[in-house]
Amino acid sequence: MQNLTRATLRSMFAASLAVLAASTSAQAQDKLFIYNFSDYFAEDTIANFQARTGVETRVDFYDSLEVLETRLLAGGSGFDVAFPSATVGERLVQSGALKPIDPASLKNYSNLDKDLLKLVAEHDPDNKYLVPYMWLTTGVAYNAKLVAERLPDAPTNSLDMFFKPEVAEKFQDCGIGIVDAPNEVIPIALNYLGLDPYSTKPDDLEKAKELLLKLRPFIRHMQSGQLVADMASGQLCLALMWSGDAGIAAARAEEAETGVTVDYSIPKEGTIISFDTMAIPADAPDADQALAFIDYILEPKTVAAISNHVFYANANAAATAEVDAAIRDNPNIYPPAEVRSKLFVDKSLPPRQTRERTRVWSAFRAGQ
């Protein structure tokens, strides 16, 4: 009788463990943790995914790509899906911080623009880890009324607005802002000078530094997160900023009915094209649900709704027809082929070159 009792207890204990394991597995499959910039989905993106799948989905926000990179490199972040830029994603891939993604596991992968996939492959050879999300340019945002009052024939389609002191000084009183992104602004300055955006020559970097220092006296601030609010409210009349942020500023100004109009142009000299991507951390708690979410984002209607909300071009060719005409027909958001030919891809540089450019940027920020 004692042996039977022990056998029964062992059986009951094993059954309990099985139930616990099943419960734990179900919990893992019923929760999804996402790491993204704030306001980088449509208002109903997450709610629609939860309603469709029954998966409890939580989105945590990061303030900068540096924060995202640090957390993923450290491991144990607890996130299933992260949204790094392609440049940060490149470093994460090299560090083994991301899990490979098999395109065959995503039924909507074929919706992606093949030309844009090739550009992302410059960061992620063979597109093994990064799935393109949105893409953007860094260009000229301006308050047409304030600019016209100060310089009626202002070259708003050119970086002369910033890099010609006799032009930039016209807008000092109404405010010039610039995105705090050395990995973008320094290559843009080099390209403007007719040099290789990623030149390693000390003389070239010195020329870029001199160009930037001539602009420095006319800059009101370099706070990336403040540019949208200040352009929308008319606190700045000119900014070198991301295309999507310029679109958000324009929409906010229109909603506020203050009379402020924000326009954006891709500079004729060419500028940087950047990609934000979707990736799965190497230690993601639930990679299967991560794949399901990425595939959901790749649905044309889903990603088009996001573009309509954030004013960024998405990398999904099948979604273009679903994007609002005001966005998809805007050549500064969806530029034509001849404009795209002048865009150059954001690149991740080796540590030594990064340090050299950091010194240039520090001198620029300090104005010396």
Short mmCIF file of C-alpha atoms in Angstrom, two decimals, residues 60-348:
data_model
loop_
_atom_site.label_atom_id
_atom_site.label_comp_id
_atom_site.label_asym_id
_atom_site.label_seq_id
_atom_site.Cartn_x
_atom_site.Cartn_y
_atom_site.Cartn_z
CA ASP A 60 8.16 49.71 -24.44
CA PHE A 61 9.74 52.86 -25.84
CA TYR A 62 13.36 53.95 -26.12
CA ASP A 63 14.56 57.55 -26.35
CA SER A 64 17.51 56.92 -28.62
CA LEU A 65 18.97 54.18 -30.78
CA GLU A 66 21.98 54.13 -28.48
CA VAL A 67 19.72 52.97 -25.64
CA LEU A 68 18.24 50.21 -27.79
CA GLU A 69 21.68 49.06 -28.91
CA THR A 70 23.02 48.97 -25.36
CA ARG A 71 20.09 46.92 -24.06
CA LEU A 72 20.23 44.36 -26.85
CA LEU A 73 23.99 44.00 -26.66
CA ALA A 74 23.73 43.39 -22.92
CA GLY A 75 21.28 40.54 -23.49
CA GLY A 76 18.33 39.54 -21.34
CA SER A 77 16.21 42.46 -22.54
CA GLY A 78 13.05 40.35 -22.57
CA PHE A 79 11.93 41.78 -25.91
CA ASP A 80 10.61 39.62 -28.74
CA VAL A 81 10.70 42.27 -31.50
CA ALA A 82 12.93 45.35 -31.69
CA PHE A 83 13.05 48.19 -34.20
CA PRO A 84 16.70 49.21 -34.75
CA SER A 85 17.91 51.42 -37.55
CA ALA A 86 19.75 49.44 -40.21
CA THR A 87 23.03 50.98 -39.05
CA VAL A 88 22.50 49.88 -35.44
CA GLY A 89 21.17 46.57 -36.73
CA GLU A 90 24.42 46.03 -38.59
CA ARG A 91 26.40 46.27 -35.36
CA LEU A 92 23.92 44.06 -33.53
CA VAL A 93 24.30 41.42 -36.24
CA GLN A 94 28.09 41.55 -35.99
CA SER A 95 27.82 41.13 -32.22
CA GLY A 96 25.54 38.10 -32.43
CA ALA A 97 22.71 39.94 -30.67
CA LEU A 98 20.03 39.09 -33.26
CA LYS A 99 18.33 35.88 -34.33
CA PRO A 100 18.29 34.99 -38.06
CA ILE A 101 14.92 35.40 -39.77
CA ASP A 102 13.97 32.93 -42.48
CA PRO A 103 11.96 34.78 -45.18
CA ALA A 104 10.11 31.53 -45.86
CA SER A 105 8.55 31.84 -42.39
CA LEU A 106 6.89 35.14 -43.39
CA LYS A 107 4.15 34.75 -45.96
CA ASN A 108 4.10 38.51 -46.60
CA TYR A 109 7.87 38.90 -47.10
CA SER A 110 7.43 39.03 -50.87
CA ASN A 111 5.58 42.35 -50.46
CA LEU A 112 8.87 44.13 -49.73
CA ASP A 113 10.44 46.44 -52.30
CA LYS A 114 13.31 44.50 -53.92
CA ASP A 115 15.43 47.62 -54.54
CA LEU A 116 15.11 48.68 -50.90
CA LEU A 117 16.00 45.16 -49.76
CA LYS A 118 19.25 45.50 -51.73
CA LEU A 119 20.06 48.75 -49.93
CA VAL A 120 19.36 47.21 -46.52
CA ALA A 121 21.60 44.31 -47.55
CA GLU A 122 24.52 46.75 -47.41
CA HIS A 123 24.01 46.57 -43.65
CA ASP A 124 22.76 42.99 -43.47
CA PRO A 125 24.24 40.81 -46.23
CA ASP A 126 21.62 38.51 -47.78
CA ASN A 127 18.94 40.12 -45.58
CA LYS A 128 19.28 37.43 -42.94
CA TYR A 129 18.45 39.43 -39.80
CA LEU A 130 16.77 42.76 -40.60
CA VAL A 131 13.31 43.17 -42.12
CA PRO A 132 12.81 46.68 -43.59
CA TYR A 133 10.09 48.74 -41.89
CA MET A 134 10.20 52.43 -42.83
CA TRP A 135 12.70 54.53 -44.73
CA LEU A 136 13.41 58.21 -44.56
CA THR A 137 15.63 61.03 -45.69
CA THR A 138 17.23 63.90 -43.80
CA GLY A 139 16.47 67.20 -45.48
CA VAL A 140 15.20 70.76 -45.36
CA ALA A 141 12.10 71.53 -43.27
CA TYR A 142 10.98 75.13 -43.40
CA ASN A 143 8.22 77.56 -42.50
CA ALA A 144 7.38 78.95 -45.93
CA LYS A 145 5.91 82.22 -44.65
CA LEU A 146 8.80 83.09 -42.34
CA VAL A 147 11.39 82.10 -44.92
CA ALA A 148 9.74 84.12 -47.69
CA GLU A 149 9.60 87.20 -45.47
CA ARG A 150 13.36 87.06 -44.99
CA LEU A 151 14.52 85.75 -48.35
CA PRO A 152 11.85 85.67 -51.08
CA ASP A 153 14.01 83.61 -53.45
CA ALA A 154 15.36 81.27 -50.78
CA PRO A 155 16.83 78.01 -52.20
CA THR A 156 14.56 75.77 -50.15
CA ASN A 157 15.47 72.71 -52.24
CA SER A 158 19.14 73.07 -51.41
CA LEU A 159 21.52 72.66 -48.48
CA ASP A 160 22.64 76.19 -49.27
CA MET A 161 19.95 77.08 -46.72
CA PHE A 162 22.38 75.87 -44.05
CA PHE A 163 25.84 75.77 -45.54
CA LYS A 164 26.01 79.19 -47.16
CA PRO A 165 26.51 81.64 -44.28
CA GLU A 166 25.03 84.55 -46.25
CA VAL A 167 21.82 82.51 -46.59
CA ALA A 168 21.71 80.93 -43.12
CA GLU A 169 22.20 84.26 -41.36
CA LYS A 170 18.91 85.48 -42.85
CA PHE A 171 17.08 82.98 -40.64
CA GLN A 172 18.99 83.39 -37.41
CA ASP A 173 16.33 85.58 -35.85
CA CYS A 174 13.48 83.13 -36.50
CA GLY A 175 15.52 80.08 -35.56
CA ILE A 176 17.45 77.26 -37.18
CA GLY A 177 17.40 73.76 -35.74
CA ILE A 178 19.48 70.75 -36.67
CA VAL A 179 19.10 67.08 -35.84
CA ASP A 180 21.65 65.83 -33.33
CA ALA A 181 22.90 63.00 -35.53
CA PRO A 182 26.61 63.15 -36.40
CA ASN A 183 26.38 59.89 -38.35
CA GLU A 184 24.03 61.68 -40.74
CA VAL A 185 24.99 65.35 -40.71
CA ILE A 186 28.74 64.84 -41.27
CA PRO A 187 28.19 62.61 -44.34
CA ILE A 188 25.65 65.14 -45.65
CA ALA A 189 28.21 67.93 -45.23
CA LEU A 190 30.91 65.90 -47.01
CA ASN A 191 28.55 65.05 -49.87
CA TYR A 192 27.61 68.74 -50.19
CA LEU A 193 31.30 69.51 -50.63
CA GLY A 194 31.53 66.96 -53.43
CA LEU A 195 33.48 64.52 -51.26
CA ASP A 196 32.91 60.90 -50.33
CA PRO A 197 30.31 60.96 -47.51
CA TYR A 198 32.32 58.29 -45.71
CA SER A 199 35.80 59.59 -46.46
CA THR A 200 38.51 58.67 -43.96
CA LYS A 201 40.90 61.40 -45.11
CA PRO A 202 41.78 63.87 -42.33
CA ASP A 203 41.72 66.75 -44.82
CA ASP A 204 38.18 65.89 -45.86
CA LEU A 205 36.96 65.73 -42.27
CA GLU A 206 38.64 69.06 -41.59
CA LYS A 207 36.76 70.59 -44.54
CA ALA A 208 33.47 69.24 -43.19
CA LYS A 209 34.30 70.64 -39.77
CA GLU A 210 35.02 74.08 -41.24
CA LEU A 211 31.72 74.00 -43.15
CA LEU A 212 29.76 73.07 -40.03
CA LEU A 213 31.49 75.68 -37.87
CA LYS A 214 30.38 78.39 -40.30
CA LEU A 215 26.79 77.29 -39.69
CA ARG A 216 27.12 77.01 -35.90
CA PRO A 217 26.54 80.71 -34.98
CA PHE A 218 23.12 80.65 -36.62
CA ILE A 219 21.77 77.51 -34.90
CA ARG A 220 19.28 77.95 -32.08
CA HIS A 221 19.40 74.33 -30.89
CA MET A 222 20.30 70.77 -31.84
CA GLN A 223 17.65 68.89 -29.86
CA SER A 224 16.27 66.21 -32.18
CA GLY A 225 13.21 65.52 -30.05
CA GLN A 226 12.28 69.20 -29.91
CA LEU A 227 12.38 69.89 -33.64
CA VAL A 228 8.85 68.63 -34.35
CA ALA A 229 7.23 70.80 -31.67
CA ASP A 230 9.25 73.89 -32.55
CA MET A 231 8.60 73.66 -36.27
CA ALA A 232 4.89 73.00 -35.68
CA SER A 233 4.55 76.00 -33.35
CA GLY A 234 6.62 78.39 -35.48
CA GLN A 235 9.41 78.61 -32.91
CA LEU A 236 11.82 77.63 -35.67
CA CYS A 237 11.66 78.68 -39.29
CA LEU A 238 14.19 76.19 -40.62
CA ALA A 239 15.52 72.77 -39.62
CA LEU A 240 17.68 70.01 -40.97
CA MET A 241 15.57 67.07 -39.86
CA TRP A 242 14.05 63.70 -40.73
CA SER A 243 11.36 63.61 -43.40
CA GLY A 244 8.80 61.83 -41.24
CA ASP A 245 9.27 64.25 -38.36
CA ALA A 246 8.74 67.14 -40.77
CA GLY A 247 5.48 65.51 -41.85
CA ILE A 248 4.36 65.12 -38.24
CA ALA A 249 5.21 68.78 -37.59
CA ALA A 250 3.15 69.83 -40.62
CA ALA A 251 0.17 67.77 -39.44
CA ARG A 252 0.35 69.17 -35.91
CA ALA A 253 0.51 72.72 -37.23
CA GLU A 254 -2.54 72.11 -39.41
CA GLU A 255 -4.48 70.56 -36.51
CA ALA A 256 -3.63 73.50 -34.24
CA GLU A 257 -4.92 75.96 -36.86
CA THR A 258 -2.25 78.50 -35.96
CA GLY A 259 -1.51 79.48 -39.52
CA VAL A 260 1.90 77.78 -39.46
CA THR A 261 2.78 75.76 -42.56
CA VAL A 262 5.70 73.34 -42.54
CA ASP A 263 7.16 72.20 -45.86
CA TYR A 264 9.94 69.72 -46.55
CA SER A 265 12.31 69.16 -49.44
CA ILE A 266 14.97 66.63 -50.30
CA PRO A 267 18.05 68.72 -51.10
CA LYS A 268 19.07 68.70 -54.76
CA GLU A 269 22.67 67.93 -53.80
CA GLY A 270 21.55 64.58 -52.42
CA THR A 271 21.24 63.37 -48.85
CA ILE A 272 21.29 60.32 -46.66
CA ILE A 273 18.64 57.60 -46.86
CA SER A 274 18.09 55.68 -43.63
CA PHE A 275 16.12 52.57 -42.81
CA ASP A 276 14.35 51.44 -39.69
CA THR A 277 13.96 47.71 -39.46
CA MET A 278 12.33 44.90 -37.52
CA ALA A 279 14.55 42.36 -35.78
CA ILE A 280 14.33 39.54 -33.26
CA PRO A 281 16.81 39.58 -30.34
CA ALA A 282 18.92 36.43 -30.10
CA ASP A 283 17.39 35.62 -26.69
CA ALA A 284 13.82 36.60 -27.52
CA PRO A 285 11.42 34.75 -25.17
CA ASP A 286 8.97 33.93 -27.97
CA ALA A 287 10.47 34.02 -31.46
CA ASP A 288 7.38 32.40 -33.01
CA GLN A 289 5.10 35.21 -31.85
CA ALA A 290 7.75 37.69 -32.98
CA LEU A 291 7.57 36.24 -36.49
CA ALA A 292 3.77 36.42 -36.40
CA PHE A 293 3.91 40.11 -35.47
CA ILE A 294 6.47 40.95 -38.16
CA ASP A 295 4.35 39.14 -40.73
CA TYR A 296 1.33 41.15 -39.56
CA ILE A 297 3.26 44.40 -40.08
CA LEU A 298 4.16 43.24 -43.59
CA GLU A 299 0.49 43.10 -44.54
CA PRO A 300 -0.16 46.02 -46.95
CA LYS A 301 -3.10 47.49 -45.04
CA THR A 302 -1.29 47.29 -41.71
CA VAL A 303 1.89 49.06 -42.79
CA ALA A 304 0.04 51.56 -44.99
CA ALA A 305 -1.97 52.67 -41.96
CA ILE A 306 1.28 53.21 -40.10
CA SER A 307 2.71 55.32 -42.94
CA ASN A 308 -0.47 57.39 -42.93
CA HIS A 309 0.06 58.07 -39.23
CA VAL A 310 3.81 58.68 -39.06
CA PHE A 311 4.38 60.26 -42.51
CA TYR A 312 7.22 57.92 -43.40
CA ALA A 313 7.55 55.88 -46.57
CA ASN A 314 7.34 52.17 -45.85
CA ALA A 315 9.47 49.54 -47.56
CA ASN A 316 6.45 47.50 -48.66
CA ALA A 317 5.85 47.78 -52.41
CA ALA A 318 2.45 46.08 -52.15
CA ALA A 319 1.31 48.72 -49.64
CA THR A 320 1.93 51.82 -51.76
CA ALA A 321 -1.57 51.83 -53.26
CA GLU A 322 -3.03 51.72 -49.73
CA VAL A 323 -1.09 54.79 -48.54
CA ASP A 324 -2.97 58.09 -48.57
CA ALA A 325 -2.50 59.86 -51.90
CA ALA A 326 -1.21 63.00 -50.15
CA ILE A 327 1.68 60.92 -48.79
CA ARG A 328 2.45 58.49 -51.61
CA ASP A 329 2.30 61.27 -54.24
CA ASN A 330 4.58 63.53 -52.21
CA PRO A 331 7.99 63.35 -53.95
CA ASN A 332 9.71 64.34 -50.71
CA ILE A 333 8.33 61.24 -48.96
CA TYR A 334 8.21 58.83 -51.91
CA PRO A 335 10.86 60.38 -54.16
CA PRO A 336 11.00 59.52 -57.88
CA ALA A 337 13.83 57.45 -59.31
CA GLU A 338 15.94 60.43 -60.39
CA VAL A 339 15.90 61.81 -56.84
CA ARG A 340 16.54 58.42 -55.26
CA SER A 341 19.63 58.07 -57.45
CA LYS A 342 21.24 60.94 -55.49
CA LEU A 343 20.56 59.40 -52.10
CA PHE A 344 23.31 57.52 -50.29
CA VAL A 345 22.91 54.86 -47.64
CA ASP A 346 23.66 55.43 -43.98
CA LYS A 347 26.70 53.38 -43.02
CA SER A 348 28.16 52.01 -39.83
#
